[in-house]
């Protein structure tokens, strides 16, 4: 069992920055990989940035170069630094955890591989 709680969402103008955080509480000794997903109204949930069990990262093409994912194991925290935000980044952002050993470039396309999900935090970017 893994509990995930996101924070840091909000409203910002285009070009601005936000930092999302996910507090990770583990109730299992199994290794887990973590990632950020988002879902805009009327759209499917999509992978934004993930870290696999080997520590490799992957990003959606739409955020490459603007977003940075990081993990602090000592603080049990996953973060997403989002710079140069665009209106199309508007969505609810979710932190997720998976016990699957799948490479980052592949698992970012596999929301179904993630078993544990946070409640999400809203990010709204105005033009």
Short mmCIF file of N, CA, C and O in Angstrom, two decimals:
data_model
loop_
_atom_site.label_atom_id
_atom_site.label_comp_id
_atom_site.label_asym_id
_atom_site.label_seq_id
_atom_site.Cartn_x
_atom_site.Cartn_y
_atom_site.Cartn_z
N UNK A 1 0.84 -1.20 0.00
CA UNK A 1 0.00 0.00 0.00
C UNK A 1 0.88 1.25 0.00
O UNK A 1 1.86 1.32 0.75
N UNK A 2 0.53 2.18 -0.86
CA UNK A 2 1.26 3.44 -0.97
C UNK A 2 0.24 4.57 -0.97
O UNK A 2 -0.73 4.54 -1.74
N UNK A 3 0.44 5.57 -0.14
CA UNK A 3 -0.42 6.75 -0.10
C UNK A 3 0.32 7.92 -0.73
O UNK A 3 1.49 8.16 -0.41
N UNK A 4 -0.38 8.65 -1.58
CA UNK A 4 0.22 9.76 -2.31
C UNK A 4 -0.63 11.00 -2.12
O UNK A 4 -1.86 10.95 -2.30
N UNK A 5 0.02 12.11 -1.79
CA UNK A 5 -0.70 13.37 -1.60
C UNK A 5 0.03 14.47 -2.36
O UNK A 5 1.18 14.79 -2.04
N UNK A 6 -0.65 15.05 -3.34
CA UNK A 6 -0.07 16.10 -4.15
C UNK A 6 -0.33 17.48 -3.54
O UNK A 6 -1.34 17.67 -2.84
N UNK A 7 0.56 18.41 -3.85
CA UNK A 7 0.38 19.80 -3.45
C UNK A 7 1.11 20.68 -4.44
O UNK A 7 1.94 20.20 -5.22
N UNK A 8 0.80 21.98 -4.42
CA UNK A 8 1.55 22.93 -5.22
C UNK A 8 0.84 23.43 -6.46
O UNK A 8 1.38 24.28 -7.18
N UNK A 9 -0.33 22.93 -6.74
CA UNK A 9 -1.06 23.41 -7.91
C UNK A 9 -1.55 24.83 -7.70
O UNK A 9 -1.44 25.40 -6.61
N UNK A 10 -2.09 25.41 -8.77
CA UNK A 10 -2.62 26.76 -8.66
C UNK A 10 -2.83 27.37 -10.03
O UNK A 10 -2.81 26.67 -11.04
N UNK A 11 -3.04 28.68 -10.04
CA UNK A 11 -3.27 29.41 -11.27
C UNK A 11 -2.07 30.30 -11.56
O UNK A 11 -1.54 30.95 -10.66
N UNK A 12 -1.67 30.34 -12.83
CA UNK A 12 -0.51 31.12 -13.23
C UNK A 12 -0.70 31.60 -14.66
O UNK A 12 -1.44 30.97 -15.43
N UNK A 13 -0.05 32.68 -14.99
CA UNK A 13 -0.12 33.16 -16.36
C UNK A 13 0.88 32.41 -17.23
O UNK A 13 1.88 31.86 -16.75
N UNK A 14 0.61 32.40 -18.51
CA UNK A 14 1.51 31.75 -19.46
C UNK A 14 2.93 32.31 -19.31
O UNK A 14 3.10 33.51 -19.13
N UNK A 15 3.89 31.41 -19.34
CA UNK A 15 5.28 31.79 -19.13
C UNK A 15 5.74 31.66 -17.70
O UNK A 15 6.95 31.74 -17.42
N UNK A 16 4.80 31.47 -16.80
CA UNK A 16 5.13 31.35 -15.39
C UNK A 16 5.59 29.95 -15.01
O UNK A 16 5.71 29.06 -15.85
N UNK A 17 5.83 29.78 -13.71
CA UNK A 17 6.35 28.51 -13.20
C UNK A 17 5.54 28.04 -11.98
O UNK A 17 4.99 28.86 -11.25
N UNK A 18 5.52 26.74 -11.80
CA UNK A 18 4.93 26.13 -10.61
C UNK A 18 5.77 24.92 -10.25
O UNK A 18 6.38 24.30 -11.13
N UNK A 19 5.73 24.57 -8.97
CA UNK A 19 6.40 23.35 -8.53
C UNK A 19 5.40 22.49 -7.80
O UNK A 19 4.81 22.91 -6.79
N UNK A 20 5.19 21.30 -8.31
CA UNK A 20 4.29 20.34 -7.68
C UNK A 20 5.11 19.39 -6.80
O UNK A 20 6.23 19.02 -7.15
N UNK A 21 4.52 19.01 -5.69
CA UNK A 21 5.15 18.04 -4.80
C UNK A 21 4.18 16.90 -4.51
O UNK A 21 2.97 17.10 -4.49
N UNK A 22 4.74 15.74 -4.28
CA UNK A 22 3.95 14.56 -3.93
C UNK A 22 4.59 13.91 -2.72
O UNK A 22 5.75 13.49 -2.77
N UNK A 23 3.84 13.86 -1.64
CA UNK A 23 4.32 13.18 -0.43
C UNK A 23 3.99 11.70 -0.55
O UNK A 23 2.83 11.34 -0.81
N UNK A 24 5.01 10.86 -0.39
CA UNK A 24 4.86 9.42 -0.59
C UNK A 24 4.96 8.69 0.74
O UNK A 24 5.99 8.79 1.43
N UNK A 25 3.91 7.99 1.10
CA UNK A 25 3.92 7.17 2.33
C UNK A 25 3.83 5.71 1.91
O UNK A 25 2.84 5.28 1.33
N UNK A 26 4.89 4.96 2.22
CA UNK A 26 4.95 3.55 1.82
C UNK A 26 4.56 2.65 2.99
O UNK A 26 5.04 2.84 4.10
N UNK A 27 3.75 1.68 2.68
CA UNK A 27 3.40 0.67 3.67
C UNK A 27 3.75 -0.70 3.11
O UNK A 27 3.08 -1.70 3.37
N UNK A 28 4.81 -0.68 2.28
CA UNK A 28 5.28 -1.90 1.64
C UNK A 28 6.80 -1.80 1.49
O UNK A 28 7.35 -0.70 1.40
N UNK A 29 7.45 -2.97 1.48
CA UNK A 29 8.90 -3.00 1.29
C UNK A 29 9.26 -3.12 -0.18
O UNK A 29 10.44 -3.07 -0.55
N UNK A 30 8.26 -3.27 -1.03
CA UNK A 30 8.52 -3.41 -2.46
C UNK A 30 9.05 -2.10 -3.04
O UNK A 30 8.67 -1.02 -2.61
N UNK A 31 9.90 -2.24 -4.04
CA UNK A 31 10.39 -1.06 -4.73
C UNK A 31 9.27 -0.50 -5.59
O UNK A 31 8.47 -1.25 -6.16
N UNK A 32 9.22 0.81 -5.68
CA UNK A 32 8.20 1.44 -6.50
C UNK A 32 8.84 2.51 -7.38
O UNK A 32 9.85 3.11 -7.02
N UNK A 33 8.24 2.70 -8.53
CA UNK A 33 8.61 3.82 -9.38
C UNK A 33 7.49 4.84 -9.35
O UNK A 33 6.32 4.48 -9.10
N UNK A 34 7.83 6.08 -9.57
CA UNK A 34 6.87 7.17 -9.43
C UNK A 34 6.76 7.98 -10.70
O UNK A 34 7.69 8.03 -11.51
N UNK A 35 5.63 8.63 -10.86
CA UNK A 35 5.46 9.46 -12.05
C UNK A 35 4.37 10.49 -11.87
O UNK A 35 3.59 10.44 -10.92
N UNK A 36 4.35 11.43 -12.80
CA UNK A 36 3.31 12.46 -12.87
C UNK A 36 2.49 12.26 -14.13
O UNK A 36 3.04 12.08 -15.22
N UNK A 37 1.19 12.32 -13.96
CA UNK A 37 0.26 12.24 -15.07
C UNK A 37 -0.68 13.44 -14.98
O UNK A 37 -0.78 14.08 -13.94
N UNK A 38 -1.37 13.72 -16.07
CA UNK A 38 -2.33 14.82 -16.04
C UNK A 38 -3.54 14.47 -16.88
O UNK A 38 -3.47 13.64 -17.79
N UNK A 39 -4.64 15.12 -16.54
CA UNK A 39 -5.87 14.90 -17.29
C UNK A 39 -6.60 16.22 -17.41
O UNK A 39 -6.99 16.83 -16.41
N UNK A 40 -6.76 16.66 -18.65
CA UNK A 40 -7.53 17.86 -18.93
C UNK A 40 -8.99 17.46 -19.15
O UNK A 40 -9.29 16.31 -19.46
N UNK A 41 -9.87 18.43 -19.00
CA UNK A 41 -11.30 18.16 -19.17
C UNK A 41 -11.56 17.65 -20.58
O UNK A 41 -11.12 18.24 -21.56
N UNK A 42 -12.25 16.52 -20.65
CA UNK A 42 -12.61 15.96 -21.94
C UNK A 42 -11.50 15.18 -22.62
O UNK A 42 -11.66 14.73 -23.76
N UNK A 43 -10.37 15.01 -21.93
CA UNK A 43 -9.25 14.28 -22.52
C UNK A 43 -8.85 13.10 -21.65
O UNK A 43 -9.19 13.03 -20.46
N UNK A 44 -8.11 12.19 -22.24
CA UNK A 44 -7.62 11.04 -21.50
C UNK A 44 -6.43 11.42 -20.63
O UNK A 44 -5.73 12.39 -20.90
N UNK A 45 -6.22 10.61 -19.59
CA UNK A 45 -5.06 10.84 -18.73
C UNK A 45 -3.80 10.54 -19.53
O UNK A 45 -3.72 9.53 -20.24
N UNK A 46 -2.80 11.40 -19.39
CA UNK A 46 -1.56 11.21 -20.14
C UNK A 46 -0.33 11.34 -19.23
O UNK A 46 -0.36 12.07 -18.23
N UNK A 47 0.70 10.62 -19.59
CA UNK A 47 1.94 10.70 -18.84
C UNK A 47 2.65 12.02 -19.09
O UNK A 47 2.71 12.47 -20.24
N UNK A 48 3.17 12.61 -18.04
CA UNK A 48 3.90 13.87 -18.13
C UNK A 48 5.39 13.62 -17.92
O UNK A 48 6.22 14.01 -18.73
N UNK A 49 5.74 12.99 -16.82
CA UNK A 49 7.13 12.70 -16.50
C UNK A 49 7.17 11.55 -15.51
O UNK A 49 6.35 11.50 -14.59
N UNK A 50 8.11 10.64 -15.70
CA UNK A 50 8.22 9.47 -14.82
C UNK A 50 9.68 9.16 -14.51
O UNK A 50 10.58 9.58 -15.24
N UNK A 51 9.86 8.43 -13.42
CA UNK A 51 11.16 7.89 -13.06
C UNK A 51 10.97 6.38 -12.89
O UNK A 51 10.11 5.96 -12.12
N UNK A 52 11.78 5.58 -13.60
CA UNK A 52 11.60 4.13 -13.47
C UNK A 52 12.44 3.59 -12.31
O UNK A 52 13.13 4.35 -11.61
N UNK A 53 12.37 2.28 -12.10
CA UNK A 53 13.05 1.67 -10.96
C UNK A 53 14.57 1.82 -11.03
O UNK A 53 15.25 1.78 -10.01
N UNK A 54 15.09 2.03 -12.24
CA UNK A 54 16.53 2.23 -12.40
C UNK A 54 16.96 3.67 -12.26
O UNK A 54 18.16 3.98 -12.32
N UNK A 55 15.98 4.56 -12.09
CA UNK A 55 16.29 5.98 -11.95
C UNK A 55 16.26 6.76 -13.24
O UNK A 55 16.49 7.98 -13.24
N UNK A 56 15.97 6.09 -14.35
CA UNK A 56 15.88 6.79 -15.62
C UNK A 56 14.58 7.60 -15.68
O UNK A 56 13.58 7.21 -15.09
N UNK A 57 14.62 8.70 -16.39
CA UNK A 57 13.45 9.55 -16.51
C UNK A 57 12.95 9.59 -17.95
O UNK A 57 13.71 9.33 -18.89
N UNK A 58 11.70 9.93 -18.09
CA UNK A 58 11.10 10.12 -19.41
C UNK A 58 10.08 11.25 -19.30
O UNK A 58 9.44 11.42 -18.25
N UNK A 59 9.95 11.99 -20.37
CA UNK A 59 9.03 13.12 -20.42
C UNK A 59 8.16 13.04 -21.66
O UNK A 59 8.59 12.56 -22.71
N UNK A 60 6.96 13.58 -21.55
CA UNK A 60 6.12 13.74 -22.72
C UNK A 60 6.79 14.76 -23.63
O UNK A 60 7.42 15.71 -23.16
N UNK A 61 6.64 14.56 -24.92
CA UNK A 61 7.25 15.48 -25.88
C UNK A 61 6.80 16.92 -25.62
O UNK A 61 7.57 17.86 -25.79
N UNK A 62 5.56 17.08 -25.22
CA UNK A 62 4.98 18.41 -25.05
C UNK A 62 5.59 19.19 -23.89
O UNK A 62 5.44 20.41 -23.82
N UNK A 63 6.27 18.50 -22.96
CA UNK A 63 6.84 19.18 -21.80
C UNK A 63 8.35 19.10 -21.76
O UNK A 63 8.98 19.70 -20.88
N UNK A 64 8.94 18.33 -22.67
CA UNK A 64 10.39 18.17 -22.70
C UNK A 64 11.08 19.54 -22.74
O UNK A 64 10.73 20.39 -23.54
N UNK A 65 12.04 19.73 -21.86
CA UNK A 65 12.77 20.99 -21.82
C UNK A 65 12.13 22.05 -20.95
O UNK A 65 12.76 23.08 -20.65
N UNK A 66 10.89 21.83 -20.53
CA UNK A 66 10.20 22.80 -19.67
C UNK A 66 9.94 22.26 -18.27
O UNK A 66 9.89 23.02 -17.30
N UNK A 67 9.72 20.96 -18.17
CA UNK A 67 9.41 20.32 -16.89
C UNK A 67 10.59 19.46 -16.45
O UNK A 67 11.29 18.88 -17.28
N UNK A 68 10.77 19.38 -15.12
CA UNK A 68 11.82 18.54 -14.56
C UNK A 68 11.26 17.73 -13.40
O UNK A 68 10.71 18.31 -12.45
N UNK A 69 11.41 16.42 -13.47
CA UNK A 69 10.96 15.54 -12.40
C UNK A 69 12.15 15.20 -11.51
O UNK A 69 13.28 15.03 -12.00
N UNK A 70 11.89 15.12 -10.21
CA UNK A 70 12.96 14.74 -9.29
C UNK A 70 12.36 13.98 -8.11
O UNK A 70 11.19 14.14 -7.79
N UNK A 71 13.21 13.18 -7.49
CA UNK A 71 12.76 12.33 -6.39
C UNK A 71 13.75 12.44 -5.24
O UNK A 71 14.96 12.33 -5.44
N UNK A 72 13.23 12.71 -4.05
CA UNK A 72 14.07 12.80 -2.85
C UNK A 72 13.67 11.64 -1.94
O UNK A 72 12.66 11.70 -1.25
N UNK A 73 14.46 10.58 -1.98
CA UNK A 73 14.12 9.39 -1.21
C UNK A 73 14.21 9.63 0.30
O UNK A 73 13.46 9.03 1.07
N UNK A 74 15.10 10.50 0.70
CA UNK A 74 15.25 10.79 2.13
C UNK A 74 13.99 11.47 2.68
O UNK A 74 13.60 11.25 3.82
N UNK A 75 13.37 12.30 1.84
CA UNK A 75 12.17 13.02 2.27
C UNK A 75 10.89 12.37 1.76
O UNK A 75 9.80 12.88 2.00
N UNK A 76 11.05 11.24 1.03
CA UNK A 76 9.87 10.55 0.48
C UNK A 76 9.00 11.52 -0.31
O UNK A 76 7.78 11.60 -0.09
N UNK A 77 9.64 12.25 -1.20
CA UNK A 77 8.93 13.26 -1.98
C UNK A 77 9.27 13.15 -3.46
O UNK A 77 10.43 12.93 -3.82
N UNK A 78 8.26 13.31 -4.27
CA UNK A 78 8.42 13.41 -5.72
C UNK A 78 8.03 14.82 -6.11
O UNK A 78 7.02 15.35 -5.63
N UNK A 79 8.83 15.46 -6.97
CA UNK A 79 8.55 16.84 -7.36
C UNK A 79 8.48 16.97 -8.88
O UNK A 79 9.03 16.14 -9.61
N UNK A 80 7.80 18.01 -9.31
CA UNK A 80 7.73 18.34 -10.73
C UNK A 80 7.87 19.86 -10.84
O UNK A 80 6.97 20.58 -10.45
N UNK A 81 9.01 20.28 -11.35
CA UNK A 81 9.25 21.70 -11.59
C UNK A 81 8.75 22.01 -12.99
O UNK A 81 9.19 21.38 -13.97
N UNK A 82 7.83 22.97 -13.10
CA UNK A 82 7.22 23.29 -14.37
C UNK A 82 7.53 24.74 -14.72
O UNK A 82 7.11 25.66 -14.00
N UNK A 83 8.27 24.94 -15.78
CA UNK A 83 8.65 26.28 -16.23
C UNK A 83 8.03 26.58 -17.58
O UNK A 83 7.64 25.68 -18.32
N UNK A 84 7.98 27.87 -17.90
CA UNK A 84 7.42 28.31 -19.18
C UNK A 84 6.08 27.64 -19.46
O UNK A 84 5.86 27.06 -20.53
N UNK A 85 5.20 27.72 -18.51
CA UNK A 85 3.91 27.06 -18.63
C UNK A 85 3.07 27.67 -19.75
O UNK A 85 3.15 28.88 -20.03
N UNK A 86 2.29 26.80 -20.37
CA UNK A 86 1.44 27.19 -21.48
C UNK A 86 -0.01 26.88 -21.14
O UNK A 86 -0.28 25.98 -20.33
N UNK A 87 -0.96 27.57 -21.78
CA UNK A 87 -2.38 27.28 -21.50
C UNK A 87 -2.72 25.81 -21.71
O UNK A 87 -3.57 25.27 -20.99
N UNK A 88 -2.07 25.16 -22.65
CA UNK A 88 -2.36 23.74 -22.90
C UNK A 88 -1.84 22.82 -21.80
O UNK A 88 -2.11 21.61 -21.82
N UNK A 89 -1.11 23.36 -20.83
CA UNK A 89 -0.69 22.59 -19.67
C UNK A 89 -1.79 22.53 -18.60
O UNK A 89 -1.65 21.81 -17.60
N UNK A 90 -2.85 23.28 -18.81
CA UNK A 90 -3.96 23.28 -17.86
C UNK A 90 -4.55 21.89 -17.75
O UNK A 90 -4.95 21.29 -18.74
N UNK A 91 -4.59 21.37 -16.53
CA UNK A 91 -5.09 20.02 -16.28
C UNK A 91 -5.02 19.74 -14.78
O UNK A 91 -4.45 20.52 -14.01
N UNK A 92 -5.59 18.61 -14.41
CA UNK A 92 -5.39 18.12 -13.05
C UNK A 92 -4.19 17.17 -13.11
O UNK A 92 -4.15 16.27 -13.96
N UNK A 93 -3.25 17.40 -12.21
CA UNK A 93 -2.01 16.63 -12.20
C UNK A 93 -2.04 15.61 -11.07
O UNK A 93 -2.38 15.94 -9.93
N UNK A 94 -1.66 14.39 -11.41
CA UNK A 94 -1.70 13.28 -10.47
C UNK A 94 -0.31 12.68 -10.28
O UNK A 94 0.44 12.51 -11.24
N UNK A 95 -0.02 12.33 -9.05
CA UNK A 95 1.16 11.56 -8.72
C UNK A 95 0.74 10.09 -8.68
O UNK A 95 -0.36 9.77 -8.22
N UNK A 96 1.60 9.21 -9.19
CA UNK A 96 1.25 7.79 -9.25
C UNK A 96 2.45 6.93 -8.93
O UNK A 96 3.60 7.34 -9.16
N UNK A 97 2.18 5.72 -8.43
CA UNK A 97 3.24 4.78 -8.06
C UNK A 97 2.96 3.42 -8.68
O UNK A 97 1.81 2.97 -8.74
N UNK A 98 4.06 2.78 -9.11
CA UNK A 98 3.95 1.47 -9.74
C UNK A 98 5.04 0.55 -9.20
O UNK A 98 6.15 1.00 -8.92
N UNK A 99 4.73 -0.72 -9.08
CA UNK A 99 5.72 -1.71 -8.68
C UNK A 99 6.27 -2.46 -9.90
O UNK A 99 7.11 -3.34 -9.75
N UNK A 100 5.79 -2.06 -11.08
CA UNK A 100 6.22 -2.73 -12.30
C UNK A 100 7.62 -2.26 -12.70
O UNK A 100 7.94 -1.08 -12.63
N UNK A 101 8.43 -3.20 -13.14
CA UNK A 101 9.78 -2.88 -13.60
C UNK A 101 9.74 -2.68 -15.12
O UNK A 101 10.09 -3.58 -15.89
N UNK A 102 9.31 -1.51 -15.51
CA UNK A 102 9.17 -1.16 -16.92
C UNK A 102 9.98 0.10 -17.18
O UNK A 102 9.95 1.04 -16.39
N UNK A 103 10.71 0.12 -18.29
CA UNK A 103 11.55 1.27 -18.62
C UNK A 103 10.72 2.54 -18.72
O UNK A 103 9.57 2.53 -19.15
N UNK A 104 11.35 3.64 -18.35
CA UNK A 104 10.66 4.91 -18.27
C UNK A 104 9.99 5.30 -19.58
O UNK A 104 8.84 5.75 -19.59
N UNK A 105 10.71 5.09 -20.70
CA UNK A 105 10.17 5.51 -21.99
C UNK A 105 8.89 4.75 -22.33
O UNK A 105 8.06 5.23 -23.09
N UNK A 106 8.73 3.57 -21.74
CA UNK A 106 7.55 2.76 -22.01
C UNK A 106 6.46 3.01 -20.96
O UNK A 106 5.28 3.17 -21.31
N UNK A 107 6.83 3.08 -19.68
CA UNK A 107 5.82 3.18 -18.64
C UNK A 107 5.13 4.53 -18.66
O UNK A 107 4.00 4.66 -18.17
N UNK A 108 5.74 5.54 -19.24
CA UNK A 108 5.08 6.85 -19.32
C UNK A 108 3.83 6.76 -20.21
O UNK A 108 2.91 7.57 -20.08
N UNK A 109 3.79 5.76 -21.07
CA UNK A 109 2.64 5.57 -21.94
C UNK A 109 1.63 4.60 -21.34
O UNK A 109 0.63 4.27 -21.99
N UNK A 110 1.91 4.14 -20.09
CA UNK A 110 1.11 3.09 -19.50
C UNK A 110 0.53 3.50 -18.15
O UNK A 110 0.92 3.00 -17.10
N UNK A 111 -0.47 4.39 -18.15
CA UNK A 111 -1.12 4.72 -16.86
C UNK A 111 -1.66 3.48 -16.17
O UNK A 111 -1.72 3.44 -14.93
N UNK A 112 -2.01 2.48 -16.96
CA UNK A 112 -2.57 1.25 -16.38
C UNK A 112 -1.54 0.48 -15.56
O UNK A 112 -1.90 -0.40 -14.77
N UNK A 113 -0.25 0.79 -15.74
CA UNK A 113 0.80 0.11 -14.98
C UNK A 113 0.93 0.67 -13.57
O UNK A 113 1.63 0.09 -12.73
N UNK A 114 0.27 1.78 -13.31
CA UNK A 114 0.34 2.44 -12.00
C UNK A 114 -0.87 2.05 -11.18
O UNK A 114 -2.01 2.23 -11.61
N UNK A 115 -0.62 1.53 -10.00
CA UNK A 115 -1.69 1.03 -9.14
C UNK A 115 -2.16 2.08 -8.15
O UNK A 115 -3.34 2.16 -7.83
N UNK A 116 -1.22 2.88 -7.67
CA UNK A 116 -1.54 3.86 -6.63
C UNK A 116 -1.57 5.26 -7.22
O UNK A 116 -0.67 5.65 -7.96
N UNK A 117 -2.60 6.03 -6.84
CA UNK A 117 -2.79 7.37 -7.37
C UNK A 117 -3.16 8.33 -6.24
O UNK A 117 -3.88 7.98 -5.30
N UNK A 118 -2.67 9.56 -6.39
CA UNK A 118 -3.10 10.60 -5.48
C UNK A 118 -4.43 11.17 -5.95
O UNK A 118 -4.98 10.74 -6.96
N UNK A 119 -4.93 12.16 -5.20
CA UNK A 119 -6.20 12.78 -5.54
C UNK A 119 -6.07 13.83 -6.62
O UNK A 119 -7.06 14.24 -7.22
N UNK A 120 -4.86 14.28 -6.87
CA UNK A 120 -4.63 15.25 -7.92
C UNK A 120 -4.62 16.69 -7.42
O UNK A 120 -5.17 17.01 -6.36
N UNK A 121 -3.95 17.54 -8.19
CA UNK A 121 -3.90 18.97 -7.89
C UNK A 121 -4.08 19.72 -9.20
O UNK A 121 -3.50 19.36 -10.22
N UNK A 122 -4.91 20.76 -9.16
CA UNK A 122 -5.27 21.47 -10.38
C UNK A 122 -4.21 22.51 -10.74
O UNK A 122 -3.75 23.28 -9.87
N UNK A 123 -3.87 22.54 -12.01
CA UNK A 123 -2.97 23.56 -12.56
C UNK A 123 -3.73 24.27 -13.67
O UNK A 123 -4.23 23.63 -14.60
N UNK A 124 -3.84 25.58 -13.56
CA UNK A 124 -4.54 26.38 -14.56
C UNK A 124 -3.60 27.46 -15.07
O UNK A 124 -3.07 28.24 -14.28
N UNK A 125 -3.40 27.49 -16.38
CA UNK A 125 -2.51 28.45 -17.01
C UNK A 125 -3.34 29.35 -17.92
O UNK A 125 -3.98 28.86 -18.85
N UNK A 126 -3.33 30.62 -17.66
CA UNK A 126 -4.10 31.57 -18.46
C UNK A 126 -3.18 32.28 -19.46
O UNK A 126 -2.00 32.50 -19.20
N UNK A 127 -3.77 32.63 -20.59
CA UNK A 127 -2.99 33.28 -21.66
C UNK A 127 -2.94 34.78 -21.47
O UNK A 127 -3.66 35.34 -20.65
#
